[in-house]
Coordinates of C-alpha atoms and ligand atoms in Angstrom, one line a residue:
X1 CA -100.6 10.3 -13.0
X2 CA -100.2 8.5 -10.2
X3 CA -97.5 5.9 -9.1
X4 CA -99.6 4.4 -6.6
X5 CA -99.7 0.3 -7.3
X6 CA -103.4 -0.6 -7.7
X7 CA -104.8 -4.4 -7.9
X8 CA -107.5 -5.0 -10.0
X9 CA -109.1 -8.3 -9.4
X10 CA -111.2 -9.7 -13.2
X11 CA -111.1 -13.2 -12.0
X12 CA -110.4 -16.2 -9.5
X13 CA -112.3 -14.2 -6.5
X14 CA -114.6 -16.2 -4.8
X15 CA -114.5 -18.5 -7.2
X16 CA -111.3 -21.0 -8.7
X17 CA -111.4 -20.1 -12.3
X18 CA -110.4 -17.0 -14.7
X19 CA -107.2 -15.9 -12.8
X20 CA -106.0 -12.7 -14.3
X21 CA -105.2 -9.6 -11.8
X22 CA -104.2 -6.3 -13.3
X23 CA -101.5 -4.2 -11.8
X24 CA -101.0 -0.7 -12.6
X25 CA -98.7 1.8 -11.7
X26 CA -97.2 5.3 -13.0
X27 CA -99.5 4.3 -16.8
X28 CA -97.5 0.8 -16.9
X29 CA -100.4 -2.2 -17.0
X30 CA -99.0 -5.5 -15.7
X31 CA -101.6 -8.8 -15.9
X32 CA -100.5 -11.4 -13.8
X33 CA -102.1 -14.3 -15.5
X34 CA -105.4 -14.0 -18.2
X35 CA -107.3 -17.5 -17.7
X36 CA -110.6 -18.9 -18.6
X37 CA -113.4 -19.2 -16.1
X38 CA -114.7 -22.8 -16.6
X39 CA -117.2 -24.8 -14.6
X40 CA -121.0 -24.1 -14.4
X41 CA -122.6 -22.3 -17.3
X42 CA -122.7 -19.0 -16.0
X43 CA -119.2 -19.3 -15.2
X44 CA -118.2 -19.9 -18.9
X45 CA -120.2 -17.6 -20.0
X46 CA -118.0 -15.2 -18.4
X47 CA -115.3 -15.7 -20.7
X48 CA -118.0 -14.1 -23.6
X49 CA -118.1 -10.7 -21.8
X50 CA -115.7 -7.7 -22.6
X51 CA -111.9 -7.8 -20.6
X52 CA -112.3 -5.2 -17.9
X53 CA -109.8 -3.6 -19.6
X54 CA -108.1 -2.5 -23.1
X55 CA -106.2 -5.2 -24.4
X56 CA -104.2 -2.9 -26.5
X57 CA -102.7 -0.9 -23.4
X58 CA -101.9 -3.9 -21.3
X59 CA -97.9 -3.7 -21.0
X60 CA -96.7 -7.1 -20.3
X61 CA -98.6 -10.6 -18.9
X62 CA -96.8 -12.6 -16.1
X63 CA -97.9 -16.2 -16.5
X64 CA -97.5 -18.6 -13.3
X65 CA -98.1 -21.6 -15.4
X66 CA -100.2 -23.4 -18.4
X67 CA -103.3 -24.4 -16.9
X68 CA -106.1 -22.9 -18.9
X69 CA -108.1 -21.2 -16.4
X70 CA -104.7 -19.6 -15.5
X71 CA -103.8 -18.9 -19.5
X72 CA -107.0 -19.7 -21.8
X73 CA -108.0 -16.6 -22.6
X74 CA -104.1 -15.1 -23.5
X75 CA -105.4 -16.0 -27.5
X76 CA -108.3 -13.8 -27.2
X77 CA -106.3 -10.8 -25.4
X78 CA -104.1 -11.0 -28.1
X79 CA -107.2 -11.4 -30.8
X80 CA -108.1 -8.0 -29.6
X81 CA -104.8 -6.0 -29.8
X82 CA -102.6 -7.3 -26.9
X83 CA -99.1 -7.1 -28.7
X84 CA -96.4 -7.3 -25.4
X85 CA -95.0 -10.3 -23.9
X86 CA -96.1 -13.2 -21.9
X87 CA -93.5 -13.8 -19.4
X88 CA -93.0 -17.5 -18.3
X89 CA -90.6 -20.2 -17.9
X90 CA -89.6 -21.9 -20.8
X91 CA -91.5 -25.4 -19.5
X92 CA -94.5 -23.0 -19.4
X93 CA -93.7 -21.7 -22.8
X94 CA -93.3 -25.3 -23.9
X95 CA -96.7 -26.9 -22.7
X96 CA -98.0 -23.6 -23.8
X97 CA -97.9 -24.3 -27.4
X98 CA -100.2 -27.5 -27.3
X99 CA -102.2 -26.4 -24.6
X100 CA -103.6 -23.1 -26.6
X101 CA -103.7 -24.9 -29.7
X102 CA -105.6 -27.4 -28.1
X103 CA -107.8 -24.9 -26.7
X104 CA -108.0 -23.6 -30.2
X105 CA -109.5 -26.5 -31.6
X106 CA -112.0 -27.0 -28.8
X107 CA -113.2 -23.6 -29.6
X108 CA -113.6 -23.9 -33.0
X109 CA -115.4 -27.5 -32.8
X110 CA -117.8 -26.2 -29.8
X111 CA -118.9 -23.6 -31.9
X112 CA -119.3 -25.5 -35.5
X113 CA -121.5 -27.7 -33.5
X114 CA -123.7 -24.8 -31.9
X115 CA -123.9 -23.6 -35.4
X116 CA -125.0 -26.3 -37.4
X117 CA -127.9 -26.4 -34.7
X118 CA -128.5 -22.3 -35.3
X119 CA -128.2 -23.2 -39.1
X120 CA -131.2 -25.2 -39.0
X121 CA -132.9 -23.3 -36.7
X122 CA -132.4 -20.2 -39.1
X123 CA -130.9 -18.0 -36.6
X124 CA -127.4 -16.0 -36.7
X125 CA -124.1 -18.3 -36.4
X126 CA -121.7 -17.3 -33.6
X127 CA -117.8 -16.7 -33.6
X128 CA -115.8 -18.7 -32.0
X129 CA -114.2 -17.4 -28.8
X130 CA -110.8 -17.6 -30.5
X131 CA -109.0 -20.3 -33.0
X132 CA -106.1 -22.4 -33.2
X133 CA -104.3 -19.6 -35.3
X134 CA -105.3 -17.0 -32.6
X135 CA -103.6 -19.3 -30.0
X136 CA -100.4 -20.2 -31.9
X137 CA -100.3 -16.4 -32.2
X138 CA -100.2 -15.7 -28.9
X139 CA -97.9 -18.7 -28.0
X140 CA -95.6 -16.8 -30.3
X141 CA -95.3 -13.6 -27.5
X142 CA -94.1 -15.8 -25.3
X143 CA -90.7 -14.6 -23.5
X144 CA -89.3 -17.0 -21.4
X145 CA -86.9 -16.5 -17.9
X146 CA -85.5 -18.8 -15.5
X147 CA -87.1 -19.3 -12.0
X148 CA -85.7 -16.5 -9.4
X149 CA -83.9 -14.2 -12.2
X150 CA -85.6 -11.0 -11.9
X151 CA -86.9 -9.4 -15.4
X152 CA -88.4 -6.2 -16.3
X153 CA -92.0 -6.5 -17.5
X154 CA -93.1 -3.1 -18.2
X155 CA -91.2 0.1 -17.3
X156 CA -91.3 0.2 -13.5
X157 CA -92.0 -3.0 -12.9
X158 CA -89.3 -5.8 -12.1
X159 CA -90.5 -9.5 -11.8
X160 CA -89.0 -13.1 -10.9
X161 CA -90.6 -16.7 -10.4
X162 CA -90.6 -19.0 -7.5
X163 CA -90.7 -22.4 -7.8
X164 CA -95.0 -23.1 -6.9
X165 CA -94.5 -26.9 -7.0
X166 CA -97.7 -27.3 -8.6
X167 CA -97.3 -28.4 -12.4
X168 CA -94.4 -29.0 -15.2
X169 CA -93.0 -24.3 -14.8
X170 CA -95.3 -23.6 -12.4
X171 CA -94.4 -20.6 -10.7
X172 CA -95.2 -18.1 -8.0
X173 CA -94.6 -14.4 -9.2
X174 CA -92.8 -11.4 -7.5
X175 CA -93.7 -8.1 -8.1
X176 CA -92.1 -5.0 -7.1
X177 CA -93.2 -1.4 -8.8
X178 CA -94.0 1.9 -7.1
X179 CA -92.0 1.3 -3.8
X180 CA -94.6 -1.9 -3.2
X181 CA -93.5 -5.5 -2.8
X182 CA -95.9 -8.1 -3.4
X183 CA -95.7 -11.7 -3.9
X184 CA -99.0 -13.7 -6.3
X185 CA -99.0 -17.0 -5.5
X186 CA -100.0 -18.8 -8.6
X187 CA -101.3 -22.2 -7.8
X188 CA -98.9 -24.0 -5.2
X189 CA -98.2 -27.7 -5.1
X190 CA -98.4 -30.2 -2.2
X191 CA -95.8 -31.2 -0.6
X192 CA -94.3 -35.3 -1.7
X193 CA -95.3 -33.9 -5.2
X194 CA -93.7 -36.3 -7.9
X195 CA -90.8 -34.1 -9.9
X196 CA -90.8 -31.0 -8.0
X197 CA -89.6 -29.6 -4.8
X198 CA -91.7 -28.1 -2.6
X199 CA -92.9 -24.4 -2.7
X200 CA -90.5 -21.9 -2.4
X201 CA -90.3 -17.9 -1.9
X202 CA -88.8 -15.0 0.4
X203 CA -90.5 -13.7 3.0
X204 CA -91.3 -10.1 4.0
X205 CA -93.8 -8.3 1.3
X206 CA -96.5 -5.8 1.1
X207 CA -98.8 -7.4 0.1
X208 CA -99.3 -11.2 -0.6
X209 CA -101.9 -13.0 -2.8
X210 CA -102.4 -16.6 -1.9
X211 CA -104.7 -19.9 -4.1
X212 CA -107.2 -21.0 -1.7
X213 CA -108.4 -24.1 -3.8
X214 CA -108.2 -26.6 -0.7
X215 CA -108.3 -23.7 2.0
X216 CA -111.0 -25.9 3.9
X217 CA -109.5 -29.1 3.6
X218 CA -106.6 -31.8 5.6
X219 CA -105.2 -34.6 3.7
X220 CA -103.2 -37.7 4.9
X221 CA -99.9 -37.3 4.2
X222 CA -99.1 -39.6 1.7
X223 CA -95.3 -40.3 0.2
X224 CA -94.8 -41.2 -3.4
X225 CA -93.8 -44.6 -2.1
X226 CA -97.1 -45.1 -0.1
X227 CA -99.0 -43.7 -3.5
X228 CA -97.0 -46.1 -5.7
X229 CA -97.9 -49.1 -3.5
X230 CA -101.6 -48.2 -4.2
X231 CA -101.1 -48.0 -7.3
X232 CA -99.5 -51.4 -7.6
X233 CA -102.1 -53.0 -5.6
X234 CA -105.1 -51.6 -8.3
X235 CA -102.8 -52.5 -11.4
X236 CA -102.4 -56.0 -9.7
X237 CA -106.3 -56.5 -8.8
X238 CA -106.8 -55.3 -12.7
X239 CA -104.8 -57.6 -14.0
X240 CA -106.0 -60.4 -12.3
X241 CA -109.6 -59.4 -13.1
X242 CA -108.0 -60.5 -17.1
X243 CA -109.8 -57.4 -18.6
X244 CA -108.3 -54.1 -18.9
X245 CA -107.3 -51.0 -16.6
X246 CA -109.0 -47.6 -18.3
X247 CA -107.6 -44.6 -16.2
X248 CA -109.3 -41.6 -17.2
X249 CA -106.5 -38.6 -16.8
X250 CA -105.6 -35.1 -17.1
X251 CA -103.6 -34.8 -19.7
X252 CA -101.0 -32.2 -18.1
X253 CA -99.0 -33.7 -15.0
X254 CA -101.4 -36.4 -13.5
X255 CA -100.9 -38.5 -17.1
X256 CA -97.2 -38.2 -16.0
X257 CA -96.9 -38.6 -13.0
X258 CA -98.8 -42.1 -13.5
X259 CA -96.0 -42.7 -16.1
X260 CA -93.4 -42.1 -13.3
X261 CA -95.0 -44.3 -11.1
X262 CA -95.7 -47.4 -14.0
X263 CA -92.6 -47.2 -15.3
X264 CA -90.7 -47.5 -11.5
X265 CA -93.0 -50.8 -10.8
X266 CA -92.3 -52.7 -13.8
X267 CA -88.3 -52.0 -13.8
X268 CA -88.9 -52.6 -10.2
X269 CA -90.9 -56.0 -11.4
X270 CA -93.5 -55.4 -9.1
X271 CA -96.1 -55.7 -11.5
X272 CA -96.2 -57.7 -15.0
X273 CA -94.5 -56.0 -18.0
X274 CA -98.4 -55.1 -19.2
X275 CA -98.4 -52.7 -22.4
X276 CA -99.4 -49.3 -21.2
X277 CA -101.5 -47.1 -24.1
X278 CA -101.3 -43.6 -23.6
X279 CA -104.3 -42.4 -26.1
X280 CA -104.9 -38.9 -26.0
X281 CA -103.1 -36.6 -28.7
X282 CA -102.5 -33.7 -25.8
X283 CA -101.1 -36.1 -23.1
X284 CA -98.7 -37.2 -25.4
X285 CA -97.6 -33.9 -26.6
X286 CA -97.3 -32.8 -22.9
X287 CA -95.2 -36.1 -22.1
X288 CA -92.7 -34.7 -24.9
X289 CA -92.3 -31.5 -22.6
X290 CA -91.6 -33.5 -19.7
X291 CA -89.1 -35.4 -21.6
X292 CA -87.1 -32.8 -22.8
X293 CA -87.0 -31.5 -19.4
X294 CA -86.2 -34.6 -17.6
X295 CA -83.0 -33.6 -16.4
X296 CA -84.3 -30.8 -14.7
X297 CA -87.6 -32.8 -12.4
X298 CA -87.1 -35.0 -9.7
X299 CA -87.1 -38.8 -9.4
X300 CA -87.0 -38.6 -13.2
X301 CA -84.7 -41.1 -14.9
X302 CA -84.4 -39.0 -18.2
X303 CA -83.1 -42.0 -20.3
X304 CA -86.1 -44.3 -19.8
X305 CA -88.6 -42.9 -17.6
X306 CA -90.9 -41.6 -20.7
X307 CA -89.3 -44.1 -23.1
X308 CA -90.4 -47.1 -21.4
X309 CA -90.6 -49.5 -23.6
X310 CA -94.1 -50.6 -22.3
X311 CA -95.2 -47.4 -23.2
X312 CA -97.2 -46.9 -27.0
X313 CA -98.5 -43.3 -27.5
X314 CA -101.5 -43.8 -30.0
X315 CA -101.8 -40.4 -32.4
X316 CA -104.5 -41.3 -35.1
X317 CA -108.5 -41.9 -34.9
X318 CA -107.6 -45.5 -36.0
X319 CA -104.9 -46.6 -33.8
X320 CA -107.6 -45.3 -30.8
X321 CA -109.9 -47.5 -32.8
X322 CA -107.8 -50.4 -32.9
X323 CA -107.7 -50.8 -29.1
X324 CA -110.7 -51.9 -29.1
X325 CA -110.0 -55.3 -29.4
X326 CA -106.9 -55.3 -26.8
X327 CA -107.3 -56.8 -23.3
X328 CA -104.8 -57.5 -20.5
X329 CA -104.1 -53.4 -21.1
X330 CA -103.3 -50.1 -19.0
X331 CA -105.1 -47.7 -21.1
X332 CA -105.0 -43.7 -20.1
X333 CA -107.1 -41.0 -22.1
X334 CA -108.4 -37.4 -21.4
X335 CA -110.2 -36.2 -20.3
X336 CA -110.2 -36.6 -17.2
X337 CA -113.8 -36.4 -15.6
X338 CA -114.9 -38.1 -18.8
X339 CA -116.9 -34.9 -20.2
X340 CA -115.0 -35.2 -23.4
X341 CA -112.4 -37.2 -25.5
X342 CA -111.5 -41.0 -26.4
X343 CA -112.0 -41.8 -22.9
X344 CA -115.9 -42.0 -23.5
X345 CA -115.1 -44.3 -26.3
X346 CA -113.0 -46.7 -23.9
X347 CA -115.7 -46.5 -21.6
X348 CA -118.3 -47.8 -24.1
X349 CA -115.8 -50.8 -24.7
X350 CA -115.3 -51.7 -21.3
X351 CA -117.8 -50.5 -18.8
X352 CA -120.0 -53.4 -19.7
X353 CA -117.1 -56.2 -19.2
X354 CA -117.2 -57.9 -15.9
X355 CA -113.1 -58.5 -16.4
X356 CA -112.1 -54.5 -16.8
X357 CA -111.2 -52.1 -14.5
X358 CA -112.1 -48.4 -14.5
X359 CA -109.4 -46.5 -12.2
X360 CA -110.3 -43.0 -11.3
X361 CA -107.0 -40.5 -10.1
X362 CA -108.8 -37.3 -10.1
X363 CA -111.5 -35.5 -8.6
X364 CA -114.6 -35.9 -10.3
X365 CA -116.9 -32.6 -9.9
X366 CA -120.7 -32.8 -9.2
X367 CA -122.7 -33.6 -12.4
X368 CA -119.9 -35.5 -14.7
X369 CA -119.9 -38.7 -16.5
X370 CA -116.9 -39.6 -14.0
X371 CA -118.8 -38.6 -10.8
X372 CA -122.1 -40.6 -11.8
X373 CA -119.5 -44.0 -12.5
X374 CA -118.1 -43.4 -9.4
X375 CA -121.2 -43.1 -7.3
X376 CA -122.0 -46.5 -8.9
X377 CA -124.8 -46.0 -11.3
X378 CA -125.3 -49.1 -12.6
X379 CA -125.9 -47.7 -16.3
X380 CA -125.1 -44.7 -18.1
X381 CA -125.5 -42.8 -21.4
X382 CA -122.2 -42.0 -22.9
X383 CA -122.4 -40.1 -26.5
X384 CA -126.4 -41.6 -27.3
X385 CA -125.4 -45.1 -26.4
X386 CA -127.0 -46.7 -23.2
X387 CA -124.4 -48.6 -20.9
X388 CA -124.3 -51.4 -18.8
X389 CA -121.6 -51.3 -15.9
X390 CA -120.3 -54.3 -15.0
X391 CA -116.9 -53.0 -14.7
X392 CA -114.8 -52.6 -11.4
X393 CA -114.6 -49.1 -10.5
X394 CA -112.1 -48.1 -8.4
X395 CA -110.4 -44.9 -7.3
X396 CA -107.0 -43.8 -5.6
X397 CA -107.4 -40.0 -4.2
X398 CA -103.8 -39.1 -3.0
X399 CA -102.5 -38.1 -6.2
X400 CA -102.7 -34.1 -6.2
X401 CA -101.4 -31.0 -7.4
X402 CA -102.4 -28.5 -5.2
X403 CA -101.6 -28.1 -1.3
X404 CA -104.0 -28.7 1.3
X405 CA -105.2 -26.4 4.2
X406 CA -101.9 -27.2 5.9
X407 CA -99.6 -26.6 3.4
X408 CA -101.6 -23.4 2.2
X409 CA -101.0 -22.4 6.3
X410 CA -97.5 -23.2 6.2
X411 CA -96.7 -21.4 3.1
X412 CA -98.3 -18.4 4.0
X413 CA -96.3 -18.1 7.2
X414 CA -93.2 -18.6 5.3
X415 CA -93.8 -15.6 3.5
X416 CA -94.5 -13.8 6.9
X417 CA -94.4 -10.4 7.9
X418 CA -96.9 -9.2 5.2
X419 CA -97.2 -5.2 6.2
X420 CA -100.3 -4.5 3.9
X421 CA -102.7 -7.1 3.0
X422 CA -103.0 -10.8 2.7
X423 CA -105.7 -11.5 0.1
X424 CA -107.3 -15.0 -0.1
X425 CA -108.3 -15.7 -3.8
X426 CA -108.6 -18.6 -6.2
X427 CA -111.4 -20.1 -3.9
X428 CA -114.9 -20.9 -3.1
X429 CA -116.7 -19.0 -0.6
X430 CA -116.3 -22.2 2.2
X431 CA -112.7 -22.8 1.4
X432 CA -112.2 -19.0 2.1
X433 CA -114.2 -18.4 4.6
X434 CA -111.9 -21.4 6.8
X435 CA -108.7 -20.3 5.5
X436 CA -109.2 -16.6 6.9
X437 CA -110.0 -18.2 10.0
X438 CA -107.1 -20.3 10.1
X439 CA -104.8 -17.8 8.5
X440 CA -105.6 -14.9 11.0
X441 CA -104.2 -17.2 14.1
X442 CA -101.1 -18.3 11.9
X443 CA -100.2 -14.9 11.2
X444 CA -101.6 -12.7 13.8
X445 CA -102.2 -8.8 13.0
X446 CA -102.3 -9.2 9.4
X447 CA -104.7 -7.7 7.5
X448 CA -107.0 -10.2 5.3
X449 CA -109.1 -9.7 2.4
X450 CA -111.5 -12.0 0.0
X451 CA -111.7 -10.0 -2.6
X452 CA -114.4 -9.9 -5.0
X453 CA -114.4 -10.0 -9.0
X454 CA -114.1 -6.3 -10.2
X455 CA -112.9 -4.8 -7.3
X456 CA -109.6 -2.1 -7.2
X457 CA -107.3 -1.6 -4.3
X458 CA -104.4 0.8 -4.0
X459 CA -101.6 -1.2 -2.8
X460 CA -99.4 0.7 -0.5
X461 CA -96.4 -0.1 0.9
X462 CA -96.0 -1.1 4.4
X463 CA -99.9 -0.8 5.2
X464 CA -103.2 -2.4 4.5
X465 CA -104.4 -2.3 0.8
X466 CA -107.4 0.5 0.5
X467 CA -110.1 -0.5 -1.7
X468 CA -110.7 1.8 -4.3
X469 CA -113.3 0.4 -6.5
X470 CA -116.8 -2.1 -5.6
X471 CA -116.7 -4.7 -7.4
X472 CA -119.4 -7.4 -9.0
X473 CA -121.5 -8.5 -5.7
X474 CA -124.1 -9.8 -8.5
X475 CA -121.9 -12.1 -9.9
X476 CA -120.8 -13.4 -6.9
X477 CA -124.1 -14.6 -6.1
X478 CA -124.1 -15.7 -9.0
X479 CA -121.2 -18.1 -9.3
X480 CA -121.9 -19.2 -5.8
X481 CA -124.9 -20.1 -6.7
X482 CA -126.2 -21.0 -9.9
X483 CA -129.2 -23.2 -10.9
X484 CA -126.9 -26.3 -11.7
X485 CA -125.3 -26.1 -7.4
X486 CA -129.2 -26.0 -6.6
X487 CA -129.9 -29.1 -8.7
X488 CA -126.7 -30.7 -7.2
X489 CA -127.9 -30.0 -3.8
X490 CA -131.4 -31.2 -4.3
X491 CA -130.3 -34.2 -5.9
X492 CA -127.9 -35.4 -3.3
X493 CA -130.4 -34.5 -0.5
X494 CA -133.6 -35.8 -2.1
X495 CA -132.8 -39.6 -1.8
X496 CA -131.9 -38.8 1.9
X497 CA -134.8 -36.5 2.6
X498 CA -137.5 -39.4 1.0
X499 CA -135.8 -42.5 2.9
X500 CA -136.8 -39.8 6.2
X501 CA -140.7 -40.5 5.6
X502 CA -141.5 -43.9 7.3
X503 CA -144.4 -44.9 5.2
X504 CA -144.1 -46.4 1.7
X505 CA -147.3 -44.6 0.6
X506 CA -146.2 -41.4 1.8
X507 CA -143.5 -41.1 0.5
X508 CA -144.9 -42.5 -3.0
X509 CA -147.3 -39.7 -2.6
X510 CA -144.5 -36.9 -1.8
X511 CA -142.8 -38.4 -5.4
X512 CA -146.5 -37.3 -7.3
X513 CA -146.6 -34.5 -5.9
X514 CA -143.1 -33.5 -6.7
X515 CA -144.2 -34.4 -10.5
X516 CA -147.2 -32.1 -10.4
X517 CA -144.8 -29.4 -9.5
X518 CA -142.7 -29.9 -12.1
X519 CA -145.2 -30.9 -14.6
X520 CA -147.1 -27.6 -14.2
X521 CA -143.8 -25.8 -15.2
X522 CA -144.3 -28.1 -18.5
X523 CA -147.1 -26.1 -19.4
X524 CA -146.8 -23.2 -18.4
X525 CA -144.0 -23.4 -21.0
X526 CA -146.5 -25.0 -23.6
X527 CA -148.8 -22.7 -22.8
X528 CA -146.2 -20.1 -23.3
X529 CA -145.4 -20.6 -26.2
X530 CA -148.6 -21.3 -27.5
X531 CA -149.5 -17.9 -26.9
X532 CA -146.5 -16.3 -28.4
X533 CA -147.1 -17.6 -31.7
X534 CA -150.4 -15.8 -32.0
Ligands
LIG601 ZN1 -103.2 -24.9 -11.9

């Protein structure tokens, strides 16, 4: 056997979602993260397809933190015979309860809705990817260390976290096994991030893998000050407007941090002492986490920052229901692009007032409810109901959790000289593409790699990683590019592309034509099918 250190890549190359690399060395297995690949459909349906590995002789997983397409799919590896520990901090461990459990649940409910549909459709019923119980099992494997302690996942493997500066335990995690130093980054934080200091790490590894998320993108540098005076200035406009101010929100950190920044303006008195509903079961489970680590995050007051008295956490279907009739509100629910949860419900009792106030703090992606309010469609269907928006919408896009392309830079060089390999993961293909670029005149004569899903490298130390193992070019075309980024793309351009033909009647005439394309796709279905049943 050999106690080379090898890198398997299952996830987060070339694309953002399913983080989980697999170390190996001298028959100990190491997984630094198992998440959930979430996004387009062919994405998720990634999370259906075997592990590229036997669950039962995976040692130990290193977690950097509780997002679920870092952790999601920890429930099913232990579903199919995972029985070592998850190694996290003990916020992570914390959050980690509700966020599998909730995960659970959605599991559970996604595919009792599929099934009723199969049901009367006569066909087979599906499993559910995992349950609540398989999530509160795996919750229960959970080991938990303090940042920059080393600990020993597997036998020749020692381990400790670095501060990542992205969420509530998020960490960076170092590796060392088989004489080879490396250093995963996890997802890393801006810098001016509410309650935790900036990035941190040694320098001098092997090998370094670094998040590319916003590898092609600058922000302005905003201060929590500067993002708190925004805030201020849309609660203000909101409340003047008499209606009230829906803020759809993640429920992990962004909820929070909004918290923070409420509950500093009113004991400041810079805005009105307005009630504040916090009404998503999740967000307020995650507040609790932040609470009873108060005394550990920064510019947290941990007497009354989460126990403002403004503040009402709503639990039960009914007290959601019962805000219905309250106006002159802040109200926050999940989720946070509007796919799912109460917020649709809010929306439906306050898009069509001309006195309320729809705030958005997060990115919306391409093709979600949140996206088509903010690009100011003037109605929308939300849950088989048609609505009117007469609503304000208004957004405020300098709250963030991960760095930008400058921060990324920065920390990379920080961790500088890296004698093997610098990989680029956790990115799309543009975001890498500019990063390498940037990254090989910030830290010249290092070698770079963008990996791709499925591929093994032998990780030696002191000199370039050597890959061992192809991996899953087929999928990466795929997730670059399935049919929902074409549609996105052809929608954005076609309202461009039409306003290009000077004549009305032209372009009238490029419109029918368009139809009699996709019309003849129609039937060649009906026909299709027609056939078939002969
Ligand atoms: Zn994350």
């Amino acid at each position: 056997m050999t106690s080379e250190l090898t890198l398997t890549l299952h996830g987060a190359a070339r694309t953002v979602t399913g983080s989980c690399h697999e170390f190996v060395c001298g028959g100990s297995r190491v997984l630094v993260d198992c998440g959930m690949f979430q996004g387009s459909r062919t994405l998720e349906g990634l999370n259906q397809g075997a592990f590229g590995f036997d669950p039962r002789k995976v040692d130990a997983v290193v977690l950097t933190h509780a997002h679920i397409d870092h952790s999601g799919l920890l429930p099913r590896l232990v579903a199919e015979g995972f029985t070592g520990r998850i190694w996290c901090t003990q916020p992570t461990a914390d959050l980690l309860e509700y966020m599998l459990a909730d995960a659970g649940r959605i599991q559970e409910a996604d595919t009792q809705r599929r099934n009723r549909r199969r049901d009367r459709a006569g066909e087979e019923e599906f499993a559910p990817l995992y349950t609540e119980a398989d999530a509160l099992a795996a919750w229960g494997q959970c080991a938990s260390v303090e940042y920059e302690e080393w600990f020993e996942p597997a036998p020749g493997f020692r381990a400790r976290f670095w501060n990542a500066g992205h969420i509530l335990g998020s960490a960076s995690a170092e590796l060392q096994a088989g004489g080879t130093h490396v250093l995963c980054s996890g997802d890393l934080g801006p810098e001016n991030k509410a309650f935790h200091p900036d990035p941190e790490g040694p320098a001098g590894f092997d090998h370094v893998l670094c998040e590319s998320t916003y590898g092609d993108r600058e922000r302005e540098p905003v201060t929590i000050e500067m993002r708190r005076k925004l805030l201020e200035a849309e609660i203000r406009g909101a409340l003047s407007r008499g209606g009230n101010l829906v803020i759809p929100t993640f429920a992990l950190e962004r909820t929070q941090e909004l918290l923070l920044d409420i509950a500093e303006l009113i004991r400041a008195k810079a805005i009105p002492d307005v009630p504040v509903f916090i009404d998503s079961p999740l967000a307020s489970r995650a507040t609790k986490v932040f609470a009873r680590h108060a005394d550990e995050l920064e510019d947290v007051d941990p007497d009354c920052t989460f126990n403002c008295p403004n503040f009402h956490f709503t639990e039960s279907v009914a007290e959601s229901i019962r805000l219905n009739s309250v106006s002159g509100a802040i109200i926050m629910a999940a989720s946070g692009m509007c796919e799912a949860g109460r917020i649709r419900h809010h929306l439906i009792h306050n898009l069509h007032k001309r006195e309320s106030t729809v705030l958005f703090v997060g990115y919306q992606a391409e093709g979600t409810l949140g996206r088509v309010i903010l690009e100011g469609a003037g109605r929308v269907r939300i849950s088989g109901e048609d609505v009117i928006v007469r609503a304000a919408i208004r957004r405020i896009d300098s709250y963030s959790a991960h760095a930008d392309q400058g921060e990324l830079l920065d920390w990379i060089a920080a961790r500088a000289p890296i004698g093997g390999t610098l990989f680029l993961v956790h990115g799309e293909q543009g975001a890498l593409d500019t990063l390498r670029g940037m990254a090989a005149n910030r830290v010249p004569g290092t070698n770079i790699a963008t990996p791709e899903i499925g591929e093994t490298y032998a990780l030696p130390p002191g000199a370039p990683a050597r890959r061992l193992k192809t991996g899953r070019s087929d999928l990466t075309r795929a997730l670059g590019h399935d049919w929902q980024n074409s549609y996105a793309e052809f929608v954005t351009g076609l309202k461009r592309d039409l306003s290009r033909i000077d004549d009305q009647r032209e372009r009238e005439r490029a419109i029918a034509e368009m139809r009699k394309v996709l019309d003849s796709y129609t039937r060649f279905r009906a026909d299709h099918k027609g056939r078939g049943r002969h």
